[in-house]
């Protein structure tokens, strides 16, 4: 008997025992529950006494364990927006479903406009969310008090929570109304009121932070969880390993949401890892794991809701791997045609698009049609462009903000350096673009 | 990855056989110090060896001396009880107070639950519960990242990195994340509740990875506070201040002092100021600057120099905080003395002394009467068998003082 067969047998056993996990009447299976059943199957074998793997048993058969069957991908809607298993229907209201769709469309148009703005040199940098719009569904599966740690391609989550178009624009323009005070590159959003921790560029650093934040929430006893997003490339960082291991050992209510879009800049997923994606690793950490169709907003919604339940009610970390395809370039500094054929991208855009899928689903329910589509697209476009122009006209923040917030209070040397800059710009005012900044440096 | 076990063995040995071990240390410290120092056949004492601590005038061995400290005047412990504690006990005491006074405070790291490999967290898990004092998996980047996350939720996270030598896996989390958290979010979020404690510096036989003094890597990072105490009273007051400070703090503890430095420590809740140096000894001819365990070496070097050069008077300053550091106190001193010697155990090139020397050159150029002397570790990895030749010992410090005086 090889390992494949044995694990398959376990999976079968699981199904036979029908130990299902129900949320809103829908069936949900967590992989760790499958593993928990393994000792039952081997109950007649002699268990090892070693402290490092108490569930193991002795065998006289020398076998290396390689692949288990690939982890299946949970889906609710097919590419035509049809729900195959009615028991998996998300059972959402029209308003709710339309809001999600509208947010996805908004995100798409926001991306179009800001991407072009970067191409015209009006903002310094941008990253689109093309193909990953369905992650709005993950935000919808959370409570607004749940704390979010992101990577940088999660603008849809912010939109869903109510981050205003002005706020997106102000951040990308680094203007005086940017709550981040113009200090970080575009798309490094953050919002205290929306419980969205500010994005930072170093990949995966947010993952162990999310574990720690979740532990704090657990201690505070307020029945919230942490949601942590990252790409499949970031999962190769050591911080991913640290985070999942600590979350499991410390029983942190955190959901790790991996956006596996097939590429980390130019590196295809097949050069990123050799195992069964990211999901297979969750099992190794003893974490409830699920893989989901990342283009299916309802699958993401269902999975996130179920994960949240596990996290909050049982203090179990959960790993979600959402499979999708990065339709856009990595960023405005990247031309993805240098490493993948344009046709491939076009095919994805055309054949499996999260927006199209949800639209078809809505149209089947008569909750949406071409008129509403045109109307919404043109009105939101106007709103975005208006926010865009407003943000562009604003001053950059006061130059004083260069020196604030390094510490809670400026240190003596920071005060001295601010004085020095003040004297310098007074001496050489023409050498600096002072007029672009609020107060033109006079408040230094 | 490492050989922390070495130290754990020592720690548990001492714990389980107090009589034998204590007698050995006692003997080593009080009766045969010079002999052992000079006898290459003798192995170094398990807990390391630092000549001068027991004889130091800076060690407060009576209640009266301890409470005379003017910085304690407004802390509420000025007229209170004191208790004889070594440095690990003082640190333990500080953390006990921190956990008592702040419900959100937790302590975590590798092996902290049973008391820590240096006994700093002894009894805390029993007293405060396993959810507040707990072991993490063996991952430094995870420990610091986890602490940042807790602090981002407004909680107080006291993380331990078992040896400063192993803080480098967490360098990214400390430098790119903790230090910049407030700034990059425009002040929306901060991790002010984070304190990272870590044993540092030489211990007599620590070799490459149980001896390093990595403070200068962190003093180059705006957003962090870096602190190093020189003894139990300071360790308690500075650690409480660090835990409660609203910025991320790296708190380096010279491990050689854990048992060697014993003082009468106020039992109450008190803080000592961060960012402020302390003048340990006033003088008029040479300013000598150091921090951590190096101060005891400097004290002995000064004593010898003042004995050998009649009329010489040296001023000794303990920086205590390295970021931000107290330029004013040092500059005022050098403007008075005209001469400066800086000493630290870390390698010389780009070490913290370079920062002190440059700032003082800028501030005191017209008053300097001799080139500033740096007495530092050598620009080599920290060696095992050559430790005595590597460290900026009493002889090198003494020689540097003589050099600046005779220039």
XYZ file of N, CA, C and O in Angstrom, chain B residues 63-160:
392
model
N 20.926 50.342 50.984
C 19.666 51.003 50.672
C 19.867 52.510 50.537
O 19.332 53.152 49.645
N 20.674 53.045 51.407
C 20.914 54.484 51.418
C 21.510 54.939 50.091
O 21.037 55.902 49.480
N 22.541 54.213 49.656
C 23.182 54.563 48.368
C 22.191 54.475 47.215
O 22.145 55.329 46.348
N 21.397 53.383 47.251
C 20.459 53.149 46.157
C 19.442 54.274 46.047
O 19.111 54.747 44.960
N 18.951 54.729 47.174
C 17.868 55.715 47.159
C 18.370 57.150 47.007
O 17.587 58.066 46.805
N 19.677 57.314 47.089
C 20.264 58.661 46.947
C 20.125 59.172 45.502
O 20.168 60.366 45.241
N 19.957 58.244 44.566
C 19.858 58.590 43.148
C 18.794 59.672 42.915
O 17.615 59.444 43.168
N 19.194 60.860 42.451
C 18.224 61.954 42.289
C 17.118 61.618 41.282
O 16.030 62.175 41.360
N 17.397 60.687 40.368
C 16.367 60.330 39.377
C 15.209 59.559 39.997
O 14.155 59.425 39.405
N 15.448 59.024 41.193
C 14.368 58.290 41.861
C 13.488 59.230 42.678
O 12.425 58.839 43.160
N 13.947 60.499 42.789
C 13.288 61.451 43.694
C 11.780 61.535 43.467
O 11.006 61.524 44.411
N 11.367 61.596 42.207
C 9.935 61.790 41.948
C 9.223 60.513 41.522
O 8.183 60.553 40.872
N 9.792 59.376 41.857
C 9.212 58.135 41.339
C 8.323 57.419 42.342
O 7.677 56.447 42.003
N 8.300 57.879 43.580
C 7.459 57.184 44.560
C 8.186 56.046 45.256
O 7.643 55.446 46.174
N 9.407 55.744 44.827
C 10.160 54.701 45.544
C 11.284 55.333 46.366
O 12.053 54.636 47.013
N 11.344 56.665 46.334
C 12.470 57.366 46.949
C 12.652 57.005 48.418
O 13.777 56.922 48.907
N 11.558 56.794 49.126
C 11.682 56.463 50.544
C 11.252 55.024 50.821
O 10.953 54.658 51.944
N 11.187 54.248 49.752
C 10.626 52.904 49.887
C 11.646 51.844 50.239
O 12.809 52.119 50.547
N 11.178 50.625 50.139
C 12.000 49.467 50.419
C 12.992 49.219 49.286
O 12.729 49.595 48.138
N 14.074 48.564 49.624
C 14.945 48.032 48.569
C 15.177 46.561 48.872
O 14.943 46.110 49.995
N 15.623 45.857 47.848
C 15.890 44.436 48.033
C 17.140 44.093 47.238
O 17.342 44.622 46.138
N 17.944 43.214 47.792
C 19.155 42.809 47.107
C 18.783 41.945 45.898
O 18.140 40.912 46.039
N 19.162 42.411 44.728
C 18.840 41.661 43.513
C 20.035 41.705 42.568
O 20.737 42.707 42.490
N 20.207 40.623 41.845
C 21.162 40.706 40.742
C 20.388 41.190 39.517
O 19.189 41.461 39.597
N 21.067 41.295 38.378
C 20.401 41.945 37.252
C 19.249 41.117 36.687
O 18.235 41.662 36.293
N 19.415 39.788 36.661
C 18.287 39.021 36.108
C 17.067 39.103 37.009
O 15.935 39.110 36.542
N 17.324 39.216 38.315
C 16.196 39.342 39.238
C 15.509 40.700 39.095
O 14.288 40.812 39.173
N 16.320 41.733 38.873
C 15.753 43.074 38.696
C 14.902 43.132 37.426
O 13.841 43.760 37.383
N 15.379 42.455 36.391
C 14.638 42.413 35.122
C 13.337 41.633 35.316
O 12.272 42.037 34.852
N 13.454 40.538 36.033
C 12.284 39.724 36.347
C 11.261 40.553 37.136
O 10.058 40.532 36.863
N 11.779 41.308 38.090
C 10.933 42.156 38.923
C 10.209 43.204 38.071
O 9.003 43.439 38.216
N 10.956 43.813 37.145
C 10.369 44.838 36.269
C 9.242 44.232 35.439
O 8.161 44.823 35.296
N 9.472 43.046 34.912
C 8.448 42.426 34.061
C 7.226 42.025 34.881
O 6.097 42.127 34.415
N 7.464 41.598 36.118
C 6.350 41.279 37.000
C 5.484 42.509 37.226
O 4.252 42.441 37.180
N 6.132 43.649 37.437
C 5.382 44.905 37.638
C 4.657 45.290 36.355
O 3.489 45.681 36.385
N 5.338 45.131 35.237
C 4.720 45.497 33.951
C 3.454 44.664 33.718
O 2.431 45.184 33.265
N 3.525 43.384 34.042
C 2.352 42.525 33.824
C 1.241 42.814 34.828
O 0.065 42.662 34.517
N 1.648 43.215 36.029
C 0.644 43.538 37.048
C -0.102 44.816 36.698
O -1.308 44.923 36.897
N 0.644 45.784 36.172
C 0.038 47.105 35.953
C -0.609 47.235 34.583
O -1.223 48.255 34.297
N -0.444 46.243 33.713
C -0.986 46.362 32.355
C -1.546 45.002 31.934
O -0.793 44.066 31.658
N -2.855 44.938 31.890
C -3.537 43.681 31.563
C -3.184 43.170 30.156
O -3.259 41.977 29.882
N -2.834 44.088 29.262
C -2.559 43.664 27.886
C -1.127 43.152 27.714
O -0.780 42.655 26.646
N -0.304 43.308 28.746
C 1.116 42.963 28.591
C 1.329 41.451 28.575
O 0.765 40.729 29.415
N 2.113 40.989 27.623
C 2.498 39.578 27.569
C 4.000 39.460 27.313
O 4.618 40.381 26.780
N 4.541 38.332 27.708
C 5.968 38.051 27.508
C 6.071 36.768 26.694
O 5.388 35.787 26.998
N 6.896 36.789 25.672
C 7.033 35.567 24.875
C 8.394 35.520 24.212
O 9.084 36.526 24.087
N 8.750 34.319 23.802
C 10.042 34.099 23.164
C 10.388 32.632 23.299
O 9.535 31.819 23.676
N 11.645 32.314 23.004
C 12.061 30.920 23.084
C 12.397 30.573 24.535
O 13.233 31.238 25.143
N 11.739 29.595 25.079
C 12.051 29.067 26.417
C 11.800 30.046 27.556
O 12.423 29.932 28.605
N 10.905 30.992 27.375
C 10.641 31.922 28.481
C 9.697 31.312 29.529
O 9.708 31.721 30.683
N 8.895 30.322 29.124
C 7.856 29.816 30.033
C 8.434 29.155 31.286
O 7.904 29.323 32.374
N 9.529 28.437 31.138
C 10.090 27.762 32.331
C 10.990 28.695 33.138
O 11.524 28.320 34.163
N 11.139 29.919 32.647
C 11.949 30.883 33.396
C 13.045 31.512 32.570
O 13.681 32.467 33.008
N 13.252 30.984 31.373
C 14.257 31.568 30.490
C 15.622 30.963 30.722
O 15.941 30.540 31.839
N 16.436 30.913 29.685
C 17.758 30.302 29.822
C 18.656 31.134 30.740
O 19.654 30.648 31.232
N 18.283 32.369 30.977
C 19.017 33.204 31.941
C 18.172 33.544 33.160
O 18.487 34.460 33.898
N 17.035 32.856 33.312
C 16.215 32.963 34.513
C 15.462 34.303 34.646
O 14.942 34.614 35.707
N 15.444 35.074 33.574
C 14.833 36.406 33.663
C 13.318 36.344 33.812
O 12.698 37.279 34.301
N 12.697 35.269 33.332
C 11.237 35.190 33.391
C 10.774 34.165 34.431
O 9.636 33.714 34.401
N 11.677 33.834 35.342
C 11.394 32.824 36.360
C 10.114 33.134 37.148
O 9.952 34.233 37.660
N 9.222 32.161 37.194
C 8.016 32.301 38.027
C 6.906 33.133 37.403
O 5.791 33.175 37.932
N 7.180 33.801 36.304
C 6.166 34.713 35.749
C 5.001 33.957 35.114
O 3.852 34.377 35.233
N 5.296 32.838 34.460
C 4.211 32.062 33.842
C 3.273 31.536 34.924
O 2.048 31.549 34.768
N 3.854 31.093 36.040
C 3.037 30.573 37.136
C 2.178 31.687 37.721
O 1.022 31.500 38.075
N 2.773 32.881 37.814
C 2.078 33.979 38.461
C 1.003 34.594 37.554
O -0.068 34.958 38.010
N 1.303 34.709 36.269
C 0.399 35.466 35.394
C -0.354 34.601 34.376
O -1.210 35.104 33.659
N -0.012 33.343 34.319
C -0.750 32.461 33.413
C -0.033 32.226 32.105
O 0.773 33.035 31.654
N -0.377 31.080 31.511
C 0.318 30.645 30.304
C -0.067 31.457 29.081
O 0.602 31.401 28.058
N -1.194 32.178 29.176
C -1.551 33.009 28.024
C -0.792 34.324 28.042
O -0.818 35.063 27.078
N -0.113 34.623 29.147
C 0.618 35.894 29.229
C 2.130 35.717 29.199
O 2.856 36.675 28.939
N 2.596 34.529 29.530
C 4.036 34.261 29.472
C 4.177 32.921 28.763
O 3.874 31.879 29.337
N 4.593 32.952 27.503
C 4.547 31.702 26.744
C 5.726 31.534 25.798
O 6.332 32.492 25.334
N 5.979 30.270 25.524
C 7.019 29.925 24.547
C 6.473 30.108 23.144
O 5.315 29.810 22.870
N 7.337 30.552 22.252
C 6.989 30.569 20.832
C 7.812 29.493 20.142
O 8.792 29.005 20.703
N 7.420 29.112 18.926
C 8.330 28.274 18.144
C 9.657 29.018 17.946
O 9.727 30.239 18.120
N 10.652 28.261 17.545
C 11.999 28.819 17.442
C 12.136 29.613 16.138
O 12.573 29.081 15.120
N 11.706 30.844 16.150
C 11.768 31.671 14.949
C 11.830 33.142 15.338
O 10.846 33.707 15.813
N 12.990 33.735 15.187
C 13.174 35.115 15.641
C 12.332 36.087 14.826
O 11.756 37.031 15.357
N 12.262 35.879 13.515
C 11.460 36.794 12.707
C 9.985 36.669 13.086
O 9.248 37.650 13.082
N 9.604 35.447 13.440
C 8.234 35.229 13.886
C 7.969 35.904 15.218
O 6.921 36.520 15.412
N 8.909 35.817 16.135
C 8.733 36.417 17.460
C 8.529 37.918 17.330
O 7.592 38.497 17.890
N 9.396 38.564 16.572
C 9.285 40.023 16.458
C 8.046 40.404 15.636
O 7.309 41.319 15.998
N 7.780 39.680 14.559
C 6.581 39.962 13.764
C 5.323 39.810 14.612
O 4.413 40.649 14.569
N 5.290 38.757 15.400
C 4.161 38.501 16.300
C 3.999 39.662 17.291
O 2.899 40.161 17.515
N 5.111 40.106 17.838
C 5.088 41.223 18.789
C 4.592 42.509 18.137
O 3.823 43.270 18.739
N 5.015 42.732 16.912
C 4.557 43.919 16.183
C 3.041 43.866 16.020
O 2.337 44.853 16.231
N 2.536 42.693 15.672
C 1.095 42.544 15.479
C 0.332 42.815 16.763
O -0.697 43.507 16.752
N 0.823 42.299 17.871
C 0.151 42.562 19.146
C 0.170 44.052 19.457
O -0.839 44.638 19.863
N 1.345 44.639 19.262
C 1.486 46.064 19.576
C 0.609 46.913 18.654
O 0.083 47.943 19.070
N 0.434 46.466 17.415
C -0.406 47.217 16.480
C -1.860 47.229 16.951
O -2.634 48.110 16.574
N -2.224 46.264 17.767
C -3.582 46.231 18.333
C -3.644 47.015 19.648
O -4.638 46.956 20.367
N -2.555 47.676 20.000
C -2.535 48.480 21.218
C -2.136 47.697 22.459
O -2.199 48.210 23.564
N -1.708 46.461 22.262
C -1.288 45.657 23.405
C 0.201 45.869 23.678
O 0.918 46.441 22.871
N 0.627 45.393 24.843
C 2.028 45.526 25.233
C 2.720 44.185 25.025
O 2.345 43.193 25.652
N 3.682 44.168 24.133
C 4.368 42.926 23.783
C 5.820 43.014 24.244
O 6.554 43.896 23.814
N 6.200 42.111 25.126
C 7.589 42.062 25.593
C 8.190 40.785 25.018
O 7.926 39.678 25.495
N 8.946 40.944 23.959
C 9.498 39.786 23.249
C 10.926 39.556 23.705
O 11.649 40.509 24.001
N 11.316 38.305 23.762
C 12.717 38.010 24.080
C 13.379 37.328 22.902
O 12.844 36.374 22.339
